[in-house]
XYZ file of C-alpha atoms in Angstrom:
214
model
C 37.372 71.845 9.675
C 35.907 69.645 6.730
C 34.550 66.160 6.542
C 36.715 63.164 6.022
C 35.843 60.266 4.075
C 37.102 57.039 4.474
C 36.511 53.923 2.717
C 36.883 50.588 4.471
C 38.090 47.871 2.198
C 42.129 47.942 1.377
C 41.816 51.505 3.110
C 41.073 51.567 6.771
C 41.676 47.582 7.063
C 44.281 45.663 5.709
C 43.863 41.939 4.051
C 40.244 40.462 2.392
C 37.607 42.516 2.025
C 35.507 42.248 5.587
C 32.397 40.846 3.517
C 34.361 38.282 2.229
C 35.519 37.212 5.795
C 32.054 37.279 7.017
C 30.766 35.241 4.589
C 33.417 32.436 5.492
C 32.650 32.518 8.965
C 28.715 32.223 8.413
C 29.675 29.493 6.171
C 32.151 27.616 9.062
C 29.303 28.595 11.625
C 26.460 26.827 9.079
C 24.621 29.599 8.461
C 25.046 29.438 4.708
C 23.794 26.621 2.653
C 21.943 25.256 -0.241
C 19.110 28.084 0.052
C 21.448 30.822 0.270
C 23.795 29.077 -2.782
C 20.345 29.091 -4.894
C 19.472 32.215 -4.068
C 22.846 33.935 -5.478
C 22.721 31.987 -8.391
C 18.879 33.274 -8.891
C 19.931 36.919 -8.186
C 22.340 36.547 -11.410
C 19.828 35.495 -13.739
C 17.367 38.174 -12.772
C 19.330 41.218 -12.732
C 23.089 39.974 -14.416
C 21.746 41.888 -17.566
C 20.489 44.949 -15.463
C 23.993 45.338 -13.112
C 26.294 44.016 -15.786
C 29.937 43.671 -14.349
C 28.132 45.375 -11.188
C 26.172 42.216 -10.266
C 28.501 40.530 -8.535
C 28.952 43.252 -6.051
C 25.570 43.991 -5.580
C 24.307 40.369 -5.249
C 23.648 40.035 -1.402
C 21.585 37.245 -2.216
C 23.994 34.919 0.105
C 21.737 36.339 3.117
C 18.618 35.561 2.104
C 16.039 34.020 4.474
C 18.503 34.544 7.557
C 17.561 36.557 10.474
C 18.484 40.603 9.982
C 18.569 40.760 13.932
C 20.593 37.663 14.286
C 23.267 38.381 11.686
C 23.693 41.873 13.327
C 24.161 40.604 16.685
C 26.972 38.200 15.189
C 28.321 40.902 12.681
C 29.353 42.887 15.926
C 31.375 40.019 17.866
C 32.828 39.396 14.513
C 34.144 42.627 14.117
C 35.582 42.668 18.048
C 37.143 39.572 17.982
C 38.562 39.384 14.066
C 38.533 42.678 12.076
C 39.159 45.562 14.477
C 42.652 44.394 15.078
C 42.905 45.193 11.097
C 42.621 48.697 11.224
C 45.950 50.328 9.249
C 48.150 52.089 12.238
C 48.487 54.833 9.335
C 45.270 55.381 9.341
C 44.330 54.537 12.952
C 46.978 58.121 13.550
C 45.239 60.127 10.628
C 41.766 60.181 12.090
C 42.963 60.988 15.369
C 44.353 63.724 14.436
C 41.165 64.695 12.118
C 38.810 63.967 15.175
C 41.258 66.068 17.208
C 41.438 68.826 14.711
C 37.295 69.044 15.320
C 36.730 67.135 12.039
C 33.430 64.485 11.382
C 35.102 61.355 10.042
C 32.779 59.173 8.370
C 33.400 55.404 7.548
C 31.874 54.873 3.731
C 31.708 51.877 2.126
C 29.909 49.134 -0.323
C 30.034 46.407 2.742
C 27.111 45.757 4.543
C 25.859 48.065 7.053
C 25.333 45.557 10.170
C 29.335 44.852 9.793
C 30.548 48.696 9.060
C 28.637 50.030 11.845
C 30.392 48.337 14.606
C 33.804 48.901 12.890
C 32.639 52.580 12.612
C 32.112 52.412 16.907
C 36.071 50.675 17.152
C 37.554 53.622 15.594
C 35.074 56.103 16.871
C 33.992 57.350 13.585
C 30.681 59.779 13.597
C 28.961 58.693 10.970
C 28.422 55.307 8.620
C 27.182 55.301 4.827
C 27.478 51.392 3.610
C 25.107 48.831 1.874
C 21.814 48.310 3.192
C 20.595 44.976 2.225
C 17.335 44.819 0.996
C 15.224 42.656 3.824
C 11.128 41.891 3.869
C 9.567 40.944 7.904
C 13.282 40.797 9.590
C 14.763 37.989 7.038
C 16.831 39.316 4.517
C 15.428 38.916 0.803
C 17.063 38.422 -2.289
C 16.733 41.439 -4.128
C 19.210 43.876 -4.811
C 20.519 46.327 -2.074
C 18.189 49.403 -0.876
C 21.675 51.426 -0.881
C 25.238 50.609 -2.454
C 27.870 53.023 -1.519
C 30.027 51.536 -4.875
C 31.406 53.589 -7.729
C 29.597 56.790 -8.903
C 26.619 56.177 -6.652
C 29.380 56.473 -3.766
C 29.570 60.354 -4.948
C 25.748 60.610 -4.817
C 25.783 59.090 -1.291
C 28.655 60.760 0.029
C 27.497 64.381 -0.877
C 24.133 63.684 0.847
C 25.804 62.386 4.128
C 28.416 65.219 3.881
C 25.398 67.754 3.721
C 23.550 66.646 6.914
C 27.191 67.673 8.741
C 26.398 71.291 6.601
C 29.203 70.449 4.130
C 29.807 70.154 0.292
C 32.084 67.510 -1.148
C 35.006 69.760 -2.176
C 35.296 70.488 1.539
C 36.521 67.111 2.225
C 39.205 64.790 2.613
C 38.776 61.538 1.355
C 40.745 57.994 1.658
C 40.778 55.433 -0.606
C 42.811 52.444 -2.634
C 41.326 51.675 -5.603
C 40.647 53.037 -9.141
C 36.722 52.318 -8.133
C 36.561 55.513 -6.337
C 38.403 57.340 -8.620
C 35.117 59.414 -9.214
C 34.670 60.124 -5.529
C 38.276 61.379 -5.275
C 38.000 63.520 -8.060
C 35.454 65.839 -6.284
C 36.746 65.774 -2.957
C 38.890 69.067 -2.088
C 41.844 66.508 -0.831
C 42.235 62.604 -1.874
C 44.224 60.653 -0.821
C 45.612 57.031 -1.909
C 46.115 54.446 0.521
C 48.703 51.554 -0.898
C 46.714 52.384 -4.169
C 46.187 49.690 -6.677
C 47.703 50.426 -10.350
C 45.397 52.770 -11.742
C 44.954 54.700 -8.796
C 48.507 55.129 -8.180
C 49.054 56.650 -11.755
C 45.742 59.109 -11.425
C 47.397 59.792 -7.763
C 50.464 61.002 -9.006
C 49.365 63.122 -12.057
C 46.838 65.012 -9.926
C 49.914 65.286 -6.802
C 47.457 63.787 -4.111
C 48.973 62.157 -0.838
C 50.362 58.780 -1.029
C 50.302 56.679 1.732
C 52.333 53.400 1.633
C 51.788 51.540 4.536
């Protein structure tokens, strides 16, 4: 038994990234609007320099001023009614088989918390490490995230959820598609590449890890 990893994005779900669909339906639903537009625009001249070509994935800024309780209770009927039907069958038969086999499978990822959780529920995953938006009295702010799950800090994460389930990193499997989590994969005791984009594909096949297609 070992812990399996799976990112969320291009990996578990097929199509846009589930951020990016959010966003568009807080925008159609008028939830988004001049104050929000400022406030991403004022997260990139206070930390562009800091992030570098990191900014734009950090910035959460979008959220700023809107209700944390509010945009969780609408992050979960999003996810019901428009992203659980997304879930790759591949991957939908791989964790049931993990979960049968007595393995932990835990959803991680550098979208939002309030919309990975209830994903995390469809697909009965036991645990959730994704981006905690920085928030001040129950209104989100606009300063960077308290916790990104993105690149090498997805390692750091990912070995400190692993260890609360009394397991080290080369213990576990891990699913992915992009050259992003290249570092993760490369300390995980099995990686494997979901329709992996170029890069990924080519580090996939030198080091012989799974490939999965579809």
């Amino acid at each position: 038994m070992a812990c399996v990893l799976v990112d969320v994005d291009g990996t578990l779900l097929e199509g846009p990234s589930i951020e990016r669909l959010f966003v568009a339906h807080l925008w159609r639903c008028r939830l988004l609007g001049p104050r929000q537009i400022a406030a991403g625009l004022h997260f990139f001249l206070r930390y562009g320099l800091r992030y570098g070509w990191l900014a734009p994935i950090k910035n959460k800024a979008y959220l700023a001023g809107l209700e944390v309780s509010e945009i969780a209770r609408r992050a979960a009927v999003f996810v019901q009614e428009r992203v659980a039907c997304r879930v790759r069958y591949s991957l939908q038969e791989r964790l049931r088989a993990h979960r049968a086999a007595g393995a932990p499978v835990m959803l991680l990822s550098g979208a939002p918390d309030f919309l990975v959780h209830p994903l995390a529920a469809s697909v009965g995953a036991d645990a959730v490490a994704a981006t905690v938006c920085a928030q001040d009295k129950g209104v989100f702010s606009t300063d960077p995230p308290v916790r990104h799950p993105f690149y090498r800090d997805k390692v750091i994460i990912a070995a400190e959820l692993c260890a609360e389930f009394g397991f080290a990193l080369t213990e576990c499997t891990a699913y992915a598609d992009r050259a992003y989590d290249l570092p993760l994969l490369n300390e995980v005791g099995c990686a494997v590449a979901v329709c992996p984009d170029r890069r990924l594909r080519r580090a996939a096949t030198r080091a012989a890890w799974t490939i999965i297609e579809t």
